Amino acid sequence: MSPPQQQHAQQYPQQYHQQRPPYVPQQHQQQQQQMQPPTQGISSLTQNMGGMNMGQQPGMQSPPPGSHSHKQRTRRAYAPFNPEVGDAPSQGGPAGFPPVNNPQMPGFPGAGQQGYPSPAGPPITGPQTFVPGAQAPTPTPGLAAPYARSPGAAPLPAGTGQPMGQQPAPYEPQKPRIDPNQMPSPITVHTHDQENYGSAQPYSTAQRLNAPLACTEFTAVDDGNSNPRFMRMTMGNVPHTEELLKASHLPLGIIVQPLAELAPSEEPVKLIDFGEEGPIRCLRCKTYINPHMVFINGGKTFVCNMCRHENDVPDDYFCNLDMAGKRLDSEMRPELRNGTVEFVATKDFIARQPAPASFVFAIDVTWNAVQCGMVAYAAAAIKDALYSGSGLPAGVRVGIITYDRSAHFYSLSSSLDQAQMMVVPDIQDMFVPINEGFVVDPTEARHIIEPLLDALPTMFANNRTAEPVLGAVVQAAHEALRGRGGKLIAFQTALPTFGPGSLKQRDDAKLHNTDKERTLYEPQDAFYRDWAIKLVEDGISCSLYLFPSAYVDAATLSQLSTVTGGELYSYPAFEGGRDGRRLMADVRADVQRAYGGSAVLRIRTSDGLRVDEHYGNLYMRNHVDVELAGVTSDSAIGALLQYDGKLDEKQDAYFQAALLYTTSDGQRRIRVHNLAAPCTTLIGNMFRSSEVDTSLNLIAKMAMSEALTSPLKGIREKLTDRCVQILSAYRRNCASGSAPGQLILPEAYKLSPLYNLALLKSPAIRGGADVPIDQRIYHMCLMRQFSVRKTMDYFYPTIAPLHMLAEGEGVADEVTGVVALPKLVRASYSLLDPAGMYMLASGGSLMLWFGRQVSPSLLQAAVGVSALEQIDTKMHSVPEGPTELNQKIRAIAGGLVPTRAGYVNVQIVRQGMDQAEVQFASLLVEDRNNDNMTYVDFVCAIHRQIQVEARPKGPSEPKWSYH
């Protein structure tokens, strides 16, 4: 073992260095054993990148020392890329990367992996290593050779010339020989994490170990640190200086999901009432009492863990200390034992009298809304959400508005026999004509609400009005809910071109895929943002459901949801049979989850750190308080941290997120989450404790914020450059002794290239003019509002094979109700069996893919037909059948979607027969699609850039600058 390798092996514990024998062609095993020393201390993913010669790519050589030919160069330059004859040219890639040839042809059934060795051995769990190996070119027989060599004759010695008349065999450059199956996979990572944390042994938050991943089903015990469902950090060890953080290029931040749902096996958050005096707080920084504060002076003084200020303990809170300096009553006080608690707010935190939340449903009933079926499905979805499943949160009241060129209000008083409609035609002077009975208890007025919702499609069946007045409805909702708070849930089908807040058609195809396209991401005017701010002031959030059949200017309308803490939903070209179930599932999930109003979030940190930026659907009047007109169990806020000074490496870094909010039943509460993380002076500890899922969520939120001011091309370049910087920093600081041709992927960040590629392929930022502006804005909003768990579901699809289900697969557990899934398949078309069936889940939608060669008996057992042509592609659910396979398929479909949704909308896809297969193939992240390269090609390109970074620069050659 060489000295650099010894240092690397000593720096990391043994569990981080599981070694795997490299793939070496048989004819060159002896040669490579002589040329390459064995790699010890670093586990290898694969060493079969034969002939790639990444260190000598054309156009990537450094100028000789003293050369001045590249002094003015500020960006990388690559030589023109000429694909080999017979190879499919690359369809493009991230800016700054040359295309990479790959024999894989995704999108064709049965695409082979010619030239790829078959995988061998168990999956890799340690740091991943790529080694470009030596591969000799296959000799090509000469044409019209007059002399034929005898079978079994010895090969010609090196340097021997060709026989007379025989043409020399042309030299063919080597193609990449990488087995895609041995690339780092989310399936392997998540399976391993589920095995570690999904057992009967719960996860204690006091452990100094990496928290379970967001996609893992686990049970957490609150032992002083907040449950990972509430707070997640991008790294578990905080660097003690800003210089150390910059050297790693890792993001340092927090994702806070303050009202996240707990697992049924976890204890609910404890509620504490300190009376009129309120909870104990630090006098200097106002940090709330928590388990990390230290009591001294016999229990008469406590030291704030944030600012180190010594505070006197109130007489009524005094308690003696034990021999270890711990309060004797600490186990009996949740605020000193649990990382998350909730305090009853005192009158100092009440600006106006709290009231139960009110949900107002506003339905567009114009001609287009009626004809596409939106009105009928929206009314059915509201009815289902109110009176099915768990119902609305406690105390919530409801009201209903319909609108076209005028606004229609309904009195729903339980004393009436039926609902009474009042029309306000003068939308320029909007008011609410009903004093009592506009918002009511849905249970008491059920006999009024249900008949009204059933009658709405008929009432407006002959409506010919085409202009919906959304702006006036926003004003009316503000008037109706002012002083009590609540939520506006609006269903809109067209661009509002009439009344207050009318907009103009401004979409210009000439701007698409240009630097000026970002002007379409900005609001058209300030009307909706100004009214969104007014809604925030009165604690009114807005969820906006769009049903566009043409341009609706989502960039402007989405201000209602992004500023008020709501969410945006989109159903392009709405068709009831296809999208109706999804709409009903979304409405039910939206209104039945936990809800809080008039919320303010503040994140406090240890001295030396501060929150630099906040990301998400929020509004901020100052730089510290995050105002959320509404907050739900899915609301997630990102916070980017910066340094104000140097941290003490001997002490932990502390973080506290305090949410002041009003519950759905009108009680003012303060929910406090606490987190402690050790400080470190070693960059290796930072990488080892990093969490790529949380980092991706924060980076995506940051990118969406920057998209309003920077071209998407520049953002794509920055995302790729940051991926290169992070992996280069790991190589430079943690694996400097590795061979120059190796690409080392840190264990915690080995999925970074794949997730970065998935982000580049997302409709939010990918290139091309084929993404409608409204859909791009919609996906941008998704990334702003997504939690870590939803981000993972969005970027990498879950693909379950259905044609080889084992005995226990597709069966729900009797205790937990969790459906056992089969071994999942990676997101690549070449891995799909043409004789099989697969269920793909991505972003809450399901697609059922049938291979062209699937057997009639399998089809009969699955969906009750014997041929692909007999399958009804318009059905949007798996039909019920008597067979065991059918029952398992329906159980798996239900297990792949959120349980709260209740409905499963399935898109049927038949290989080579349906247009929907284009959408299906676009979700396969590891293939070449969406204006980008394959996963294998992307990793190869990343490797080349890392080698450019690692290569010593000449005295006159500047180092590359990414920003």
PDB file of N, CA, C and O in Angstrom, residues 197 201-212 218-233 236 262 266-267 269 291-292 334 336-341 652-655 672-678:
ATOM      1  N   TYR A 197     -33.074   0.799   9.210  1.00  0.00           N
ATOM      2  CA  TYR A 197     -33.952   1.582  10.087  1.00  0.00           C
ATOM      3  C   TYR A 197     -35.399   1.104  10.099  1.00  0.00           C
ATOM      4  O   TYR A 197     -36.191   1.598  10.904  1.00  0.00           O
ATOM      5  N   GLN A 201     -36.454  -2.232  15.897  1.00  0.00           N
ATOM      6  CA  GLN A 201     -35.727  -1.322  16.765  1.00  0.00           C
ATOM      7  C   GLN A 201     -35.927   0.113  16.303  1.00  0.00           C
ATOM      8  O   GLN A 201     -35.550   0.467  15.188  1.00  0.00           O
ATOM      9  N   PRO A 202     -36.528   0.993  17.094  1.00  0.00           N
ATOM     10  CA  PRO A 202     -36.770   2.376  16.656  1.00  0.00           C
ATOM     11  C   PRO A 202     -35.471   3.174  16.592  1.00  0.00           C
ATOM     12  O   PRO A 202     -34.464   2.820  17.203  1.00  0.00           O
ATOM     13  N   TYR A 203     -35.543   4.258  15.856  1.00  0.00           N
ATOM     14  CA  TYR A 203     -34.396   5.154  15.724  1.00  0.00           C
ATOM     15  C   TYR A 203     -34.462   6.215  16.807  1.00  0.00           C
ATOM     16  O   TYR A 203     -35.452   6.947  16.919  1.00  0.00           O
ATOM     17  N   SER A 204     -33.419   6.313  17.603  1.00  0.00           N
ATOM     18  CA  SER A 204     -33.347   7.333  18.651  1.00  0.00           C
ATOM     19  C   SER A 204     -32.712   8.589  18.084  1.00  0.00           C
ATOM     20  O   SER A 204     -31.631   8.532  17.482  1.00  0.00           O
ATOM     21  N   THR A 205     -33.367   9.721  18.276  1.00  0.00           N
ATOM     22  CA  THR A 205     -32.848  10.970  17.720  1.00  0.00           C
ATOM     23  C   THR A 205     -31.613  11.462  18.447  1.00  0.00           C
ATOM     24  O   THR A 205     -30.964  12.402  17.984  1.00  0.00           O
ATOM     25  N   ALA A 206     -31.259  10.835  19.584  1.00  0.00           N
ATOM     26  CA  ALA A 206     -30.055  11.233  20.300  1.00  0.00           C
ATOM     27  C   ALA A 206     -28.802  10.593  19.711  1.00  0.00           C
ATOM     28  O   ALA A 206     -27.688  10.978  20.076  1.00  0.00           O
ATOM     29  N   GLN A 207     -28.963   9.643  18.796  1.00  0.00           N
ATOM     30  CA  GLN A 207     -27.814   8.978  18.197  1.00  0.00           C
ATOM     31  C   GLN A 207     -27.039   9.942  17.319  1.00  0.00           C
ATOM     32  O   GLN A 207     -27.613  10.754  16.602  1.00  0.00           O
ATOM     33  N   ARG A 208     -25.715   9.820  17.348  1.00  0.00           N
ATOM     34  CA  ARG A 208     -24.862  10.646  16.487  1.00  0.00           C
ATOM     35  C   ARG A 208     -24.606   9.910  15.164  1.00  0.00           C
ATOM     36  O   ARG A 208     -23.484   9.769  14.718  1.00  0.00           O
ATOM     37  N   LEU A 209     -25.667   9.408  14.582  1.00  0.00           N
ATOM     38  CA  LEU A 209     -25.588   8.701  13.317  1.00  0.00           C
ATOM     39  C   LEU A 209     -26.424   9.433  12.285  1.00  0.00           C
ATOM     40  O   LEU A 209     -27.268  10.254  12.617  1.00  0.00           O
ATOM     41  N   ASN A 210     -26.195   9.111  11.020  1.00  0.00           N
ATOM     42  CA  ASN A 210     -27.018   9.699   9.978  1.00  0.00           C
ATOM     43  C   ASN A 210     -28.468   9.299  10.173  1.00  0.00           C
ATOM     44  O   ASN A 210     -28.781   8.143  10.488  1.00  0.00           O
ATOM     45  N   ALA A 211     -29.365  10.251   9.994  1.00  0.00           N
ATOM     46  CA  ALA A 211     -30.795   9.987  10.163  1.00  0.00           C
ATOM     47  C   ALA A 211     -31.300   9.107   9.026  1.00  0.00           C
ATOM     48  O   ALA A 211     -30.711   9.064   7.948  1.00  0.00           O
ATOM     49  N   PRO A 212     -32.400   8.393   9.230  1.00  0.00           N
ATOM     50  CA  PRO A 212     -32.991   7.619   8.130  1.00  0.00           C
ATOM     51  C   PRO A 212     -33.348   8.529   6.960  1.00  0.00           C
ATOM     52  O   PRO A 212     -33.699   9.693   7.139  1.00  0.00           O
ATOM     53  N   PHE A 218     -39.814   4.400   8.993  1.00  0.00           N
ATOM     54  CA  PHE A 218     -39.122   4.170  10.259  1.00  0.00           C
ATOM     55  C   PHE A 218     -39.959   4.692  11.411  1.00  0.00           C
ATOM     56  O   PHE A 218     -40.934   5.426  11.226  1.00  0.00           O
ATOM     57  N   THR A 219     -39.553   4.313  12.604  1.00  0.00           N
ATOM     58  CA  THR A 219     -40.153   4.813  13.840  1.00  0.00           C
ATOM     59  C   THR A 219     -39.081   5.532  14.629  1.00  0.00           C
ATOM     60  O   THR A 219     -38.028   4.946  14.927  1.00  0.00           O
ATOM     61  N   ALA A 220     -39.305   6.786  14.946  1.00  0.00           N
ATOM     62  CA  ALA A 220     -38.325   7.592  15.672  1.00  0.00           C
ATOM     63  C   ALA A 220     -38.794   7.824  17.103  1.00  0.00           C
ATOM     64  O   ALA A 220     -39.988   7.977  17.367  1.00  0.00           O
ATOM     65  N   VAL A 221     -37.833   7.831  18.006  1.00  0.00           N
ATOM     66  CA  VAL A 221     -38.082   8.146  19.412  1.00  0.00           C
ATOM     67  C   VAL A 221     -37.403   9.473  19.707  1.00  0.00           C
ATOM     68  O   VAL A 221     -36.185   9.610  19.534  1.00  0.00           O
ATOM     69  N   ASP A 222     -38.163  10.452  20.135  1.00  0.00           N
ATOM     70  CA  ASP A 222     -37.647  11.788  20.409  1.00  0.00           C
ATOM     71  C   ASP A 222     -36.878  11.780  21.721  1.00  0.00           C
ATOM     72  O   ASP A 222     -37.460  11.777  22.803  1.00  0.00           O
ATOM     73  N   ASP A 223     -35.548  11.801  21.614  1.00  0.00           N
ATOM     74  CA  ASP A 223     -34.680  11.790  22.790  1.00  0.00           C
ATOM     75  C   ASP A 223     -33.862  13.063  22.902  1.00  0.00           C
ATOM     76  O   ASP A 223     -32.708  13.036  23.328  1.00  0.00           O
ATOM     77  N   GLY A 224     -34.421  14.187  22.532  1.00  0.00           N
ATOM     78  CA  GLY A 224     -33.741  15.470  22.692  1.00  0.00           C
ATOM     79  C   GLY A 224     -33.515  16.207  21.397  1.00  0.00           C
ATOM     80  O   GLY A 224     -33.415  17.439  21.405  1.00  0.00           O
ATOM     81  N   ASN A 225     -33.426  15.473  20.289  1.00  0.00           N
ATOM     82  CA  ASN A 225     -33.360  16.098  18.968  1.00  0.00           C
ATOM     83  C   ASN A 225     -34.685  15.906  18.255  1.00  0.00           C
ATOM     84  O   ASN A 225     -35.377  14.905  18.464  1.00  0.00           O
ATOM     85  N   SER A 226     -35.025  16.830  17.407  1.00  0.00           N
ATOM     86  CA  SER A 226     -36.285  16.756  16.687  1.00  0.00           C
ATOM     87  C   SER A 226     -36.319  15.546  15.765  1.00  0.00           C
ATOM     88  O   SER A 226     -35.299  15.087  15.245  1.00  0.00           O
ATOM     89  N   ASN A 227     -37.504  15.002  15.568  1.00  0.00           N
ATOM     90  CA  ASN A 227     -37.714  13.912  14.621  1.00  0.00           C
ATOM     91  C   ASN A 227     -37.272  14.365  13.227  1.00  0.00           C
ATOM     92  O   ASN A 227     -37.561  15.485  12.813  1.00  0.00           O
ATOM     93  N   PRO A 228     -36.555  13.506  12.460  1.00  0.00           N
ATOM     94  CA  PRO A 228     -36.147  13.914  11.106  1.00  0.00           C
ATOM     95  C   PRO A 228     -37.306  14.291  10.208  1.00  0.00           C
ATOM     96  O   PRO A 228     -37.096  14.962   9.194  1.00  0.00           O
ATOM     97  N   ARG A 229     -38.510  13.893  10.540  1.00  0.00           N
ATOM     98  CA  ARG A 229     -39.656  14.300   9.720  1.00  0.00           C
ATOM     99  C   ARG A 229     -39.882  15.806   9.830  1.00  0.00           C
ATOM    100  O   ARG A 229     -40.449  16.412   8.911  1.00  0.00           O
ATOM    101  N   PHE A 230     -39.472  16.424  10.925  1.00  0.00           N
ATOM    102  CA  PHE A 230     -39.670  17.856  11.126  1.00  0.00           C
ATOM    103  C   PHE A 230     -38.501  18.694  10.632  1.00  0.00           C
ATOM    104  O   PHE A 230     -38.693  19.764  10.049  1.00  0.00           O
ATOM    105  N   MET A 231     -37.283  18.240  10.886  1.00  0.00           N
ATOM    106  CA  MET A 231     -36.093  19.011  10.517  1.00  0.00           C
ATOM    107  C   MET A 231     -35.037  18.078   9.949  1.00  0.00           C
ATOM    108  O   MET A 231     -34.745  17.035  10.531  1.00  0.00           O
ATOM    109  N   ARG A 232     -34.467  18.478   8.828  1.00  0.00           N
ATOM    110  CA  ARG A 232     -33.368  17.733   8.222  1.00  0.00           C
ATOM    111  C   ARG A 232     -32.266  18.708   7.826  1.00  0.00           C
ATOM    112  O   ARG A 232     -32.543  19.753   7.248  1.00  0.00           O
ATOM    113  N   MET A 233     -31.030  18.317   8.121  1.00  0.00           N
ATOM    114  CA  MET A 233     -29.878  19.120   7.727  1.00  0.00           C
ATOM    115  C   MET A 233     -29.202  18.484   6.528  1.00  0.00           C
ATOM    116  O   MET A 233     -29.266  17.267   6.328  1.00  0.00           O
ATOM    117  N   GLY A 236     -24.719  16.147   8.743  1.00  0.00           N
ATOM    118  CA  GLY A 236     -24.854  15.899  10.171  1.00  0.00           C
ATOM    119  C   GLY A 236     -23.714  16.431  11.001  1.00  0.00           C
ATOM    120  O   GLY A 236     -23.826  16.507  12.226  1.00  0.00           O
ATOM    121  N   LEU A 262     -46.649  12.445  11.731  1.00  0.00           N
ATOM    122  CA  LEU A 262     -45.866  11.408  12.387  1.00  0.00           C
ATOM    123  C   LEU A 262     -46.396  10.032  12.011  1.00  0.00           C
ATOM    124  O   LEU A 262     -47.553   9.889  11.607  1.00  0.00           O
ATOM    125  N   GLU A 266     -45.407   6.450  16.363  1.00  0.00           N
ATOM    126  CA  GLU A 266     -44.661   7.479  17.080  1.00  0.00           C
ATOM    127  C   GLU A 266     -45.572   8.274  17.998  1.00  0.00           C
ATOM    128  O   GLU A 266     -46.754   8.468  17.710  1.00  0.00           O
ATOM    129  N   GLU A 267     -45.008   8.741  19.094  1.00  0.00           N
ATOM    130  CA  GLU A 267     -45.782   9.504  20.069  1.00  0.00           C
ATOM    131  C   GLU A 267     -46.106  10.894  19.527  1.00  0.00           C
ATOM    132  O   GLU A 267     -45.269  11.522  18.889  1.00  0.00           O
ATOM    133  N   VAL A 269     -46.832  14.994  19.489  1.00  0.00           N
ATOM    134  CA  VAL A 269     -46.101  16.104  20.098  1.00  0.00           C
ATOM    135  C   VAL A 269     -46.790  16.514  21.392  1.00  0.00           C
ATOM    136  O   VAL A 269     -48.010  16.669  21.451  1.00  0.00           O
ATOM    137  N   PRO A 291     -33.929  20.867  25.617  1.00  0.00           N
ATOM    138  CA  PRO A 291     -33.071  19.897  26.325  1.00  0.00           C
ATOM    139  C   PRO A 291     -31.586  20.216  26.295  1.00  0.00           C
ATOM    140  O   PRO A 291     -30.820  19.618  27.059  1.00  0.00           O
ATOM    141  N   HIS A 292     -31.143  21.138  25.440  1.00  0.00           N
ATOM    142  CA  HIS A 292     -29.717  21.404  25.297  1.00  0.00           C
ATOM    143  C   HIS A 292     -29.247  22.574  26.157  1.00  0.00           C
ATOM    144  O   HIS A 292     -28.053  22.899  26.125  1.00  0.00           O
ATOM    145  N   PRO A 334     -41.450  17.528  29.458  1.00  0.00           N
ATOM    146  CA  PRO A 334     -41.211  17.291  28.025  1.00  0.00           C
ATOM    147  C   PRO A 334     -40.281  18.322  27.392  1.00  0.00           C
ATOM    148  O   PRO A 334     -39.502  17.980  26.502  1.00  0.00           O
ATOM    149  N   LEU A 336     -37.693  19.577  28.528  1.00  0.00           N
ATOM    150  CA  LEU A 336     -36.304  19.255  28.841  1.00  0.00           C
ATOM    151  C   LEU A 336     -35.915  17.861  28.367  1.00  0.00           C
ATOM    152  O   LEU A 336     -34.760  17.456  28.537  1.00  0.00           O
ATOM    153  N   ARG A 337     -36.850  17.154  27.793  1.00  0.00           N
ATOM    154  CA  ARG A 337     -36.596  15.775  27.360  1.00  0.00           C
ATOM    155  C   ARG A 337     -36.765  15.588  25.853  1.00  0.00           C
ATOM    156  O   ARG A 337     -36.036  14.827  25.231  1.00  0.00           O
ATOM    157  N   ASN A 338     -37.711  16.292  25.254  1.00  0.00           N
ATOM    158  CA  ASN A 338     -38.044  16.082  23.842  1.00  0.00           C
ATOM    159  C   ASN A 338     -37.513  17.207  22.963  1.00  0.00           C
ATOM    160  O   ASN A 338     -37.511  18.377  23.374  1.00  0.00           O
ATOM    161  N   GLY A 339     -37.125  16.851  21.753  1.00  0.00           N
ATOM    162  CA  GLY A 339     -36.646  17.850  20.805  1.00  0.00           C
ATOM    163  C   GLY A 339     -37.757  18.673  20.192  1.00  0.00           C
ATOM    164  O   GLY A 339     -37.518  19.777  19.705  1.00  0.00           O
ATOM    165  N   THR A 340     -38.996  18.147  20.199  1.00  0.00           N
ATOM    166  CA  THR A 340     -40.145  18.868  19.652  1.00  0.00           C
ATOM    167  C   THR A 340     -41.247  18.917  20.691  1.00  0.00           C
ATOM    168  O   THR A 340     -41.664  17.875  21.212  1.00  0.00           O
ATOM    169  N   VAL A 341     -41.700  20.101  20.990  1.00  0.00           N
ATOM    170  CA  VAL A 341     -42.815  20.304  21.919  1.00  0.00           C
ATOM    171  C   VAL A 341     -43.680  21.431  21.375  1.00  0.00           C
ATOM    172  O   VAL A 341     -43.307  22.140  20.434  1.00  0.00           O
ATOM    173  N   ASP A 652     -21.348  21.486  20.300  1.00  0.00           N
ATOM    174  CA  ASP A 652     -22.292  21.258  19.215  1.00  0.00           C
ATOM    175  C   ASP A 652     -22.795  22.581  18.650  1.00  0.00           C
ATOM    176  O   ASP A 652     -22.749  23.623  19.307  1.00  0.00           O
ATOM    177  N   ALA A 653     -23.273  22.510  17.420  1.00  0.00           N
ATOM    178  CA  ALA A 653     -24.003  23.630  16.814  1.00  0.00           C
ATOM    179  C   ALA A 653     -25.490  23.355  17.003  1.00  0.00           C
ATOM    180  O   ALA A 653     -25.955  22.226  16.801  1.00  0.00           O
ATOM    181  N   TYR A 654     -26.243  24.377  17.387  1.00  0.00           N
ATOM    182  CA  TYR A 654     -27.654  24.200  17.741  1.00  0.00           C
ATOM    183  C   TYR A 654     -28.543  24.994  16.792  1.00  0.00           C
ATOM    184  O   TYR A 654     -28.177  26.083  16.320  1.00  0.00           O
ATOM    185  N   PHE A 655     -29.720  24.429  16.564  1.00  0.00           N
ATOM    186  CA  PHE A 655     -30.706  25.048  15.683  1.00  0.00           C
ATOM    187  C   PHE A 655     -32.090  24.882  16.312  1.00  0.00           C
ATOM    188  O   PHE A 655     -32.414  23.815  16.834  1.00  0.00           O
ATOM    189  N   VAL A 672     -42.109  24.112  18.704  1.00  0.00           N
ATOM    190  CA  VAL A 672     -40.665  24.346  18.730  1.00  0.00           C
ATOM    191  C   VAL A 672     -39.942  23.047  18.384  1.00  0.00           C
ATOM    192  O   VAL A 672     -40.213  21.997  18.974  1.00  0.00           O
ATOM    193  N   HIS A 673     -39.035  23.134  17.416  1.00  0.00           N
ATOM    194  CA  HIS A 673     -38.188  22.008  17.012  1.00  0.00           C
ATOM    195  C   HIS A 673     -36.739  22.353  17.322  1.00  0.00           C
ATOM    196  O   HIS A 673     -36.262  23.441  16.966  1.00  0.00           O
ATOM    197  N   ASN A 674     -36.010  21.424  17.949  1.00  0.00           N
ATOM    198  CA  ASN A 674     -34.619  21.643  18.324  1.00  0.00           C
ATOM    199  C   ASN A 674     -33.733  20.575  17.697  1.00  0.00           C
ATOM    200  O   ASN A 674     -34.139  19.415  17.562  1.00  0.00           O
ATOM    201  N   LEU A 675     -32.531  20.999  17.336  1.00  0.00           N
ATOM    202  CA  LEU A 675     -31.591  20.085  16.700  1.00  0.00           C
ATOM    203  C   LEU A 675     -30.182  20.461  17.123  1.00  0.00           C
ATOM    204  O   LEU A 675     -29.825  21.651  17.135  1.00  0.00           O
ATOM    205  N   ALA A 676     -29.390  19.455  17.482  1.00  0.00           N
ATOM    206  CA  ALA A 676     -27.979  19.655  17.824  1.00  0.00           C
ATOM    207  C   ALA A 676     -27.132  18.808  16.888  1.00  0.00           C
ATOM    208  O   ALA A 676     -27.427  17.634  16.654  1.00  0.00           O
ATOM    209  N   ALA A 677     -26.072  19.401  16.352  1.00  0.00           N
ATOM    210  CA  ALA A 677     -25.176  18.700  15.437  1.00  0.00           C
ATOM    211  C   ALA A 677     -23.740  18.972  15.856  1.00  0.00           C
ATOM    212  O   ALA A 677     -23.394  20.106  16.197  1.00  0.00           O
ATOM    213  N   PRO A 678     -22.889  17.952  15.863  1.00  0.00           N
ATOM    214  CA  PRO A 678     -21.494  18.165  16.270  1.00  0.00           C
ATOM    215  C   PRO A 678     -20.741  19.006  15.247  1.00  0.00           C
ATOM    216  O   PRO A 678     -21.009  18.948  14.048  1.00  0.00           O
TER     217      PRO A 678
END
